[in-house]
CSV table of C-alpha atoms in Angstrom, one decimal:
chain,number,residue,atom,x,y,z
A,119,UNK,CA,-12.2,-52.2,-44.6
A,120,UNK,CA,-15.2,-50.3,-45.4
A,121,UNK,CA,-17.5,-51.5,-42.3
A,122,UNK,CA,-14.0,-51.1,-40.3
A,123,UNK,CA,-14.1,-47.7,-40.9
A,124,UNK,CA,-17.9,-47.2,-40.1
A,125,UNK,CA,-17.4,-48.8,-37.1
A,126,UNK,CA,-14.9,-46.6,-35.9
A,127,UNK,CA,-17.0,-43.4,-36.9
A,128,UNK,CA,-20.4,-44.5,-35.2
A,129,UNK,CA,-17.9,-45.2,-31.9
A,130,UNK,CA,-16.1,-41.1,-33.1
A,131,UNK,CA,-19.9,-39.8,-32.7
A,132,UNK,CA,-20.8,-42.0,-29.6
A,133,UNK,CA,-18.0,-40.9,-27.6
A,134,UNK,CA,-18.7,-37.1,-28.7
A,135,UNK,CA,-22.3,-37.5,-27.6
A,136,UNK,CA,-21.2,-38.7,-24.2
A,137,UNK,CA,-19.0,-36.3,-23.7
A,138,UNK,CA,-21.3,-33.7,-24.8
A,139,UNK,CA,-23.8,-35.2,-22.5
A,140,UNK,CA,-21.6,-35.0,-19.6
A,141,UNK,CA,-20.5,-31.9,-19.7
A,142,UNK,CA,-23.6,-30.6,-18.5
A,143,UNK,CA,-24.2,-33.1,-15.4
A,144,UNK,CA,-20.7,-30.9,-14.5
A,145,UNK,CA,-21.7,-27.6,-15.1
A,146,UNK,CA,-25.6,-28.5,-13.0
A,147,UNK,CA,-23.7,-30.5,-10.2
A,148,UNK,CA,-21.6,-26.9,-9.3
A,149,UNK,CA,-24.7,-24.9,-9.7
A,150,UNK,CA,-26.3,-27.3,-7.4
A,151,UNK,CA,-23.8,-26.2,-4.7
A,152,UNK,CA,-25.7,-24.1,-2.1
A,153,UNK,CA,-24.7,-20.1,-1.9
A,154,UNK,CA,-24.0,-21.0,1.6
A,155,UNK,CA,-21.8,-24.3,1.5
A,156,UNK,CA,-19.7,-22.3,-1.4
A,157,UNK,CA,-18.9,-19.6,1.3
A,158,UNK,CA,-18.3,-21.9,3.7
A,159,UNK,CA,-15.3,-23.8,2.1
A,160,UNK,CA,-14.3,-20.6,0.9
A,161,UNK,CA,-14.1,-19.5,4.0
A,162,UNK,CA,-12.1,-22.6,4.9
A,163,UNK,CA,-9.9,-22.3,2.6
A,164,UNK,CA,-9.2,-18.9,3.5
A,165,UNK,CA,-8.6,-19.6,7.1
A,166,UNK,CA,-6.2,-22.7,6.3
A,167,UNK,CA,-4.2,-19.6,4.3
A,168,UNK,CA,-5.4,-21.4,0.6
A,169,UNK,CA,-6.2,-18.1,-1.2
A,170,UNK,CA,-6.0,-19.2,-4.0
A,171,UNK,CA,-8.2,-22.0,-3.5
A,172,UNK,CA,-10.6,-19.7,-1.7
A,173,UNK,CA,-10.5,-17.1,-4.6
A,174,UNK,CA,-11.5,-19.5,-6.9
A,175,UNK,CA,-15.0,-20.2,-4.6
A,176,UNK,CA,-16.1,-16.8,-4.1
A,177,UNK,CA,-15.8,-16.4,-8.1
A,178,UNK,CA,-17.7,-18.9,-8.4
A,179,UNK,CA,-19.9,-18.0,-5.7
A,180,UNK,CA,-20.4,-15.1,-7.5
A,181,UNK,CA,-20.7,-16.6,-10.8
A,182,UNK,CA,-23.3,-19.0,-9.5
A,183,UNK,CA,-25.4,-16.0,-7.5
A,184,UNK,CA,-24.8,-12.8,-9.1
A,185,UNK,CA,-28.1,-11.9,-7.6
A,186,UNK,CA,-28.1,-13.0,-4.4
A,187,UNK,CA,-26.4,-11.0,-1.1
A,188,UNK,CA,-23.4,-13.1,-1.1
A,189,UNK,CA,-22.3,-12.1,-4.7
A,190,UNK,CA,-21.2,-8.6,-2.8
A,191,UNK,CA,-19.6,-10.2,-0.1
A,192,UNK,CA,-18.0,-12.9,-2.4
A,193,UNK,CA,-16.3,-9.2,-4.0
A,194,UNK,CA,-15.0,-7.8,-1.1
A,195,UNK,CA,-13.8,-11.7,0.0
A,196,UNK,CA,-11.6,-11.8,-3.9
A,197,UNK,CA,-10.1,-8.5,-2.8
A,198,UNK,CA,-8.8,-9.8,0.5
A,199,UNK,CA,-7.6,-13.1,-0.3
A,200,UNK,CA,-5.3,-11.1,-3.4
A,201,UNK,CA,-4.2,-9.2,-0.6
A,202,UNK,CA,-3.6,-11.9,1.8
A,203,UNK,CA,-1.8,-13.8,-1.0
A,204,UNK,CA,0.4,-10.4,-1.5
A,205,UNK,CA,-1.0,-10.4,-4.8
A,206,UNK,CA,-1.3,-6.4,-5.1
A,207,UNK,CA,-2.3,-5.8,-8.9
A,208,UNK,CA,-4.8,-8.3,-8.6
A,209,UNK,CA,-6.5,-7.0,-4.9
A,210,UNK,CA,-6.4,-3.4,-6.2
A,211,UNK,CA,-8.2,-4.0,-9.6
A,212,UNK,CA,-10.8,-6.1,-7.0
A,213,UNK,CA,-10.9,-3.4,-4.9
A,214,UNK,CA,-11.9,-0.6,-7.8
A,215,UNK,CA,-14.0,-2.7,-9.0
A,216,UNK,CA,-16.4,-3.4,-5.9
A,217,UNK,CA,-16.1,0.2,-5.3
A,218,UNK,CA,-17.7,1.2,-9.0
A,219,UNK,CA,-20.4,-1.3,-8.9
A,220,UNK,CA,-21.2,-0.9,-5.4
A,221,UNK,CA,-20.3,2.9,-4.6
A,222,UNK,CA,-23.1,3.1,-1.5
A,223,UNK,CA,-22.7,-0.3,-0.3
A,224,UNK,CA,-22.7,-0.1,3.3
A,225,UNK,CA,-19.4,-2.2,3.8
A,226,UNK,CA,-18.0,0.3,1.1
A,227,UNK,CA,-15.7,2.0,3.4
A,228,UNK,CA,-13.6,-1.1,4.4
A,229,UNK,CA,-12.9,-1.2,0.5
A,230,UNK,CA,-11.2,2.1,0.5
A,231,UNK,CA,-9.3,0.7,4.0
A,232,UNK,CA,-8.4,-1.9,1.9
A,233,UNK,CA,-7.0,0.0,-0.9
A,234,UNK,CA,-4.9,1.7,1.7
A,235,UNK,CA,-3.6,-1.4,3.5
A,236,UNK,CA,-2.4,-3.0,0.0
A,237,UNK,CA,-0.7,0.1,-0.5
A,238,UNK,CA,0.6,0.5,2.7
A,239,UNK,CA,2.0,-2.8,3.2
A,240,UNK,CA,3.7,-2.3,-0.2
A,241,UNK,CA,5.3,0.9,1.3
A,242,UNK,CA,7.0,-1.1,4.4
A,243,UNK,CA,8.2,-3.4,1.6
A,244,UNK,CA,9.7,-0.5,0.3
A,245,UNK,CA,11.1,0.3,3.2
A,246,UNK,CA,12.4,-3.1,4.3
A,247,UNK,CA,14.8,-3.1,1.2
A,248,UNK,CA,16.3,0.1,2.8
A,249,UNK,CA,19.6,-1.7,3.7
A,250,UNK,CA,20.1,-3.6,0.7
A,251,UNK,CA,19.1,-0.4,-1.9
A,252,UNK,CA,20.2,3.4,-2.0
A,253,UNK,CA,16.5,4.8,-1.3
A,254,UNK,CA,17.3,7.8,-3.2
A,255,UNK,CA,17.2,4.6,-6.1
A,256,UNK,CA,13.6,4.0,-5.3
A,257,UNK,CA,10.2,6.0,-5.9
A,258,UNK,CA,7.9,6.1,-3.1
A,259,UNK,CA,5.0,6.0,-4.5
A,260,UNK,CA,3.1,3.6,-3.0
A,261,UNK,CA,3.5,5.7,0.3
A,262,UNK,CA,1.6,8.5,-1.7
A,263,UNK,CA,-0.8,6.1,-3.0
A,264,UNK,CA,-1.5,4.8,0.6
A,265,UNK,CA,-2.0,8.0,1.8
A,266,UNK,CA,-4.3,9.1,-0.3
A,267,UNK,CA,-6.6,6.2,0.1
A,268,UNK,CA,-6.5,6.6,4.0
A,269,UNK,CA,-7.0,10.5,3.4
A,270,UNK,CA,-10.0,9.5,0.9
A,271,UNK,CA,-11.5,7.4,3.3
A,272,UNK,CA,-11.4,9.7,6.2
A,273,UNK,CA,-12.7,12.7,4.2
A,274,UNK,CA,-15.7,10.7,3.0
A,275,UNK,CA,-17.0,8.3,5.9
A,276,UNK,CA,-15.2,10.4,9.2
A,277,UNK,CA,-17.6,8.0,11.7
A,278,UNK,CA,-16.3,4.5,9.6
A,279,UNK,CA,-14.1,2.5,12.4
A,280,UNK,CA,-11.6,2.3,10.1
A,281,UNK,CA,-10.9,6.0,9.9
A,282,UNK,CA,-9.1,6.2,13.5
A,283,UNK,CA,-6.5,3.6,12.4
A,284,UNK,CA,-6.6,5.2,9.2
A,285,UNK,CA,-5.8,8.5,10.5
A,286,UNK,CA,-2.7,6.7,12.4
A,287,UNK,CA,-1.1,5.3,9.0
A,288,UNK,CA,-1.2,8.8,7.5
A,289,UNK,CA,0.8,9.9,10.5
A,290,UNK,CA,3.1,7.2,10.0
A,291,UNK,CA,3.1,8.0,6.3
A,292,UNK,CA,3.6,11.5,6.9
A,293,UNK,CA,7.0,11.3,8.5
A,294,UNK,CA,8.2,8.4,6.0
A,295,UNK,CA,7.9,10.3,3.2
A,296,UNK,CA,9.5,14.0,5.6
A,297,UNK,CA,12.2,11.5,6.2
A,298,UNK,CA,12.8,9.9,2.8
A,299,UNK,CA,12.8,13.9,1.3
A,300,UNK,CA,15.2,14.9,3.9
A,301,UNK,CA,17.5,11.9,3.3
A,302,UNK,CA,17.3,13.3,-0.6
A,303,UNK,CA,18.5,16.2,0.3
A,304,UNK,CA,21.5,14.7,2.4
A,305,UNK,CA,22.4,13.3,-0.4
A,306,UNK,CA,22.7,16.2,-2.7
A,307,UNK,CA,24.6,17.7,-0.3
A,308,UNK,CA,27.3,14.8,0.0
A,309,UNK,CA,27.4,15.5,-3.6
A,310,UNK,CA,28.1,19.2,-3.7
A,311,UNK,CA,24.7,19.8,-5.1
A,312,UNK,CA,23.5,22.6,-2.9
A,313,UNK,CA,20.6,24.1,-4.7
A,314,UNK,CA,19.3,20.6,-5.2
A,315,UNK,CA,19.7,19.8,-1.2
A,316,UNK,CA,18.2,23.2,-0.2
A,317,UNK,CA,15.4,22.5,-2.6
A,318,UNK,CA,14.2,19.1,-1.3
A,319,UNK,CA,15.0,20.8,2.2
A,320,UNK,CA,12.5,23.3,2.0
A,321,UNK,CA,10.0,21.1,0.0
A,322,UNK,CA,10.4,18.8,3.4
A,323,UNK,CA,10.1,21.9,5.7
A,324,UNK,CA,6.9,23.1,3.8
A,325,UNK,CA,4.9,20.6,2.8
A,326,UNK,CA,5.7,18.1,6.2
A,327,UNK,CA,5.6,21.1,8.8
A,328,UNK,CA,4.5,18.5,11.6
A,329,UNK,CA,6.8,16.1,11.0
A,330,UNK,CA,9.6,15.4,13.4
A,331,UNK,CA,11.9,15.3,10.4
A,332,UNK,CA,11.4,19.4,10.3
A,333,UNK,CA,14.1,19.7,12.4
A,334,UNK,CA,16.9,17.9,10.1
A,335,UNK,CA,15.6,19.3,7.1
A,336,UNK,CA,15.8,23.1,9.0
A,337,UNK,CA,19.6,21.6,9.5
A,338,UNK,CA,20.3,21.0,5.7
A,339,UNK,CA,18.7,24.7,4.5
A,340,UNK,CA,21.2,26.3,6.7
A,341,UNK,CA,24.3,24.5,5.5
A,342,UNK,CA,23.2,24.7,2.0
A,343,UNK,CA,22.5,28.3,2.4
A,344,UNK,CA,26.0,28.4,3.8
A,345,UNK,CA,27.4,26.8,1.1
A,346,UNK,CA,26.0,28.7,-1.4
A,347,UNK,CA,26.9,32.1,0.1
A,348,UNK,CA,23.2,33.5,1.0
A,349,UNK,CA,24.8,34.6,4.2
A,350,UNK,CA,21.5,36.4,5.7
A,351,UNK,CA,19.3,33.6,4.7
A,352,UNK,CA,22.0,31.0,6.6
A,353,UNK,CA,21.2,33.5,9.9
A,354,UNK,CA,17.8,33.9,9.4
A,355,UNK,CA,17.2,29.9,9.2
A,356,UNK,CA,19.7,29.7,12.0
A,357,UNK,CA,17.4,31.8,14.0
A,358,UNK,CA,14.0,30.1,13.3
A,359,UNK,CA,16.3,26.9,14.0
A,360,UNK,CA,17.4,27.4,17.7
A,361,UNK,CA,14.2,29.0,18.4
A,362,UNK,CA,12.5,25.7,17.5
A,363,UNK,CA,14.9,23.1,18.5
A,364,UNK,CA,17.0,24.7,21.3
A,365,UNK,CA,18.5,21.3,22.0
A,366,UNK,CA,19.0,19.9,19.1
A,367,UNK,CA,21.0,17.0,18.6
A,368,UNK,CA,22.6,19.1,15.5
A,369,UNK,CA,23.7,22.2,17.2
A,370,UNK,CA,27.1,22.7,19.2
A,371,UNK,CA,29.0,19.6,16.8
A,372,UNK,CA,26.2,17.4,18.4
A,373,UNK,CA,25.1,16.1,15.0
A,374,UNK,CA,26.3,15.9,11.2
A,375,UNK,CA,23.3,15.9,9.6
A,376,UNK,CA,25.0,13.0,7.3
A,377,UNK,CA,23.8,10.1,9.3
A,378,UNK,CA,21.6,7.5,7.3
A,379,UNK,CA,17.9,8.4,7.2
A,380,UNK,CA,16.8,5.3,8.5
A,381,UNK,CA,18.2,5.8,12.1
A,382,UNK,CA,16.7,8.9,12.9
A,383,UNK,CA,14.4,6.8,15.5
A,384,UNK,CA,18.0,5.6,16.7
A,385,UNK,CA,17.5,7.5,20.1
A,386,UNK,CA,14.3,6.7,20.7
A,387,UNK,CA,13.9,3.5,19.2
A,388,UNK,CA,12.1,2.3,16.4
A,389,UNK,CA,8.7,3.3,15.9
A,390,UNK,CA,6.5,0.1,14.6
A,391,UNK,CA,3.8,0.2,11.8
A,392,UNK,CA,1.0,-0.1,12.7
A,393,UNK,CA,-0.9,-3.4,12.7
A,394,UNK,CA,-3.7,-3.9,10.0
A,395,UNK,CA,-7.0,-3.8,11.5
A,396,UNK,CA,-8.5,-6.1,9.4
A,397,UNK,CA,-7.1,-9.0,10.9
């Protein structure tokens, strides 16, 4: 029983020190993996639409090189394949992260594109919902977050080639989130909440002046106003109203005012967002 038992503890240690022994031919065979081939099959794997597969090589790209000029790219690569795999927590803490340890990296602008497009594209998720959910039931604030990002990266690299399309989005963005306060406001006023509807109303007019949603917004102040008996500010509005939009769909019974928020490109078709330029 005795030498039974030695037995099986000299084969216990044996094993152990195999294993043990192997565990390091592992570990030196992946190191052994060229910077280049690494980014390579990452790169494959990225085209074939693996990105989880791919983010797995670039990490360990950059575990295996954190010295070398493909560690950087290997960042910028992890961020983009979380975005690709609509992974937005994950590409946006990749994102912040490349920009704090590599604040005047050359490519440093495409990271703050980047923050915008995973923004962005979370903000036309928000907005593809829009017949399923009341938007009043939903906080856009991944359309503020995306416009910030563009703005950031326009205001601090104005000659990057991402600013022009970035300067488009925050167009785009501009009149989503007019439209989404005026569509607020309509529905405060369905509700018999006319300070409410005049507030967001005004907010809209103020703070969107450009925006093509001006004009319905304008609408709303002067029916609120009328509702809540400031007669001379009704006529006042009135005034700056027809002087701005002399055809209007809303003057003469032409227009309600009440109509959803998401047809107000019903006349002149839907405007698409635009495309990322990334691709």
């Amino acid at each position: 029983m005795q030498k039974k038992l030695s037995v099986l503890v000299l084969t216990s240690v044996l094993l152990s020190l195999s294993a043990c022994g192997l565990l390091p031919e592992r570990s030196d065979e992946n190191k052994n993996v060229s910077a280049s081939k690494l980014y390579a099959d990452a790169q494959e794997e990225m085209a074939g639409g693996h990105y989880e597969a791919a983010i797995k090589l670039f990490e360990r790209l950059e575990s295996n090189y954190p010295f070398g000029t493909y560690a950087a790219q290997a960042q910028m690569e992890i961020a983009y394949a979380h975005y690709k795999a609509q992974d937005q927590a994950e590409a946006l803490a990749a994102v912040e992260r490349f920009i704090k340890l590599h604040p005047n990296h050359p490519q440093v602008d495409y990271m703050y594109y980047l923050r915008g497009l995973i923004n962005f594209n979370d903000q036309i998720g928000f907005l593809s919902f829009i017949y399923a959910q009341d938007p009043t039931e939903r906080d856009p604030k991944a359309t503020r977050e995306a416009f910030a990002a563009f703005k950031e990266l326009v205001d601090k690299f104005p000659n990057s080639k991402y600013a022009p399309d970035s300067v488009a989005r925050m167009n785009y963005l501009i009149n989503a989130m007019a439209q989404y306060e005026v569509h607020v406001a309509n529905y405060y006023y369905r509700r018999g909440a006319y300070l409410a509807a005049l507030n967001r109303a005004q907010g809209a007019v103020t703070q969107f002046s450009e925006s093509p949603a001006r004009e319905e917004a304008l609408f709303i102040m002067i029916r609120a106003y009328d509702k809540l008996g400031m007669f001379e500010l009704r006529d006042d509005t009135q005034r700056i109203f027809t002087m701005n939009y002399p055809n209007s769909r809303f003057l003469g019974g032409k227009g309600s005012g009440d109509a959803p928020w998401w047809k107000f490109w019903a006349k002149a078709g839907p405007k698409p967002a635009p495309k990322d330029a990334v691709q």
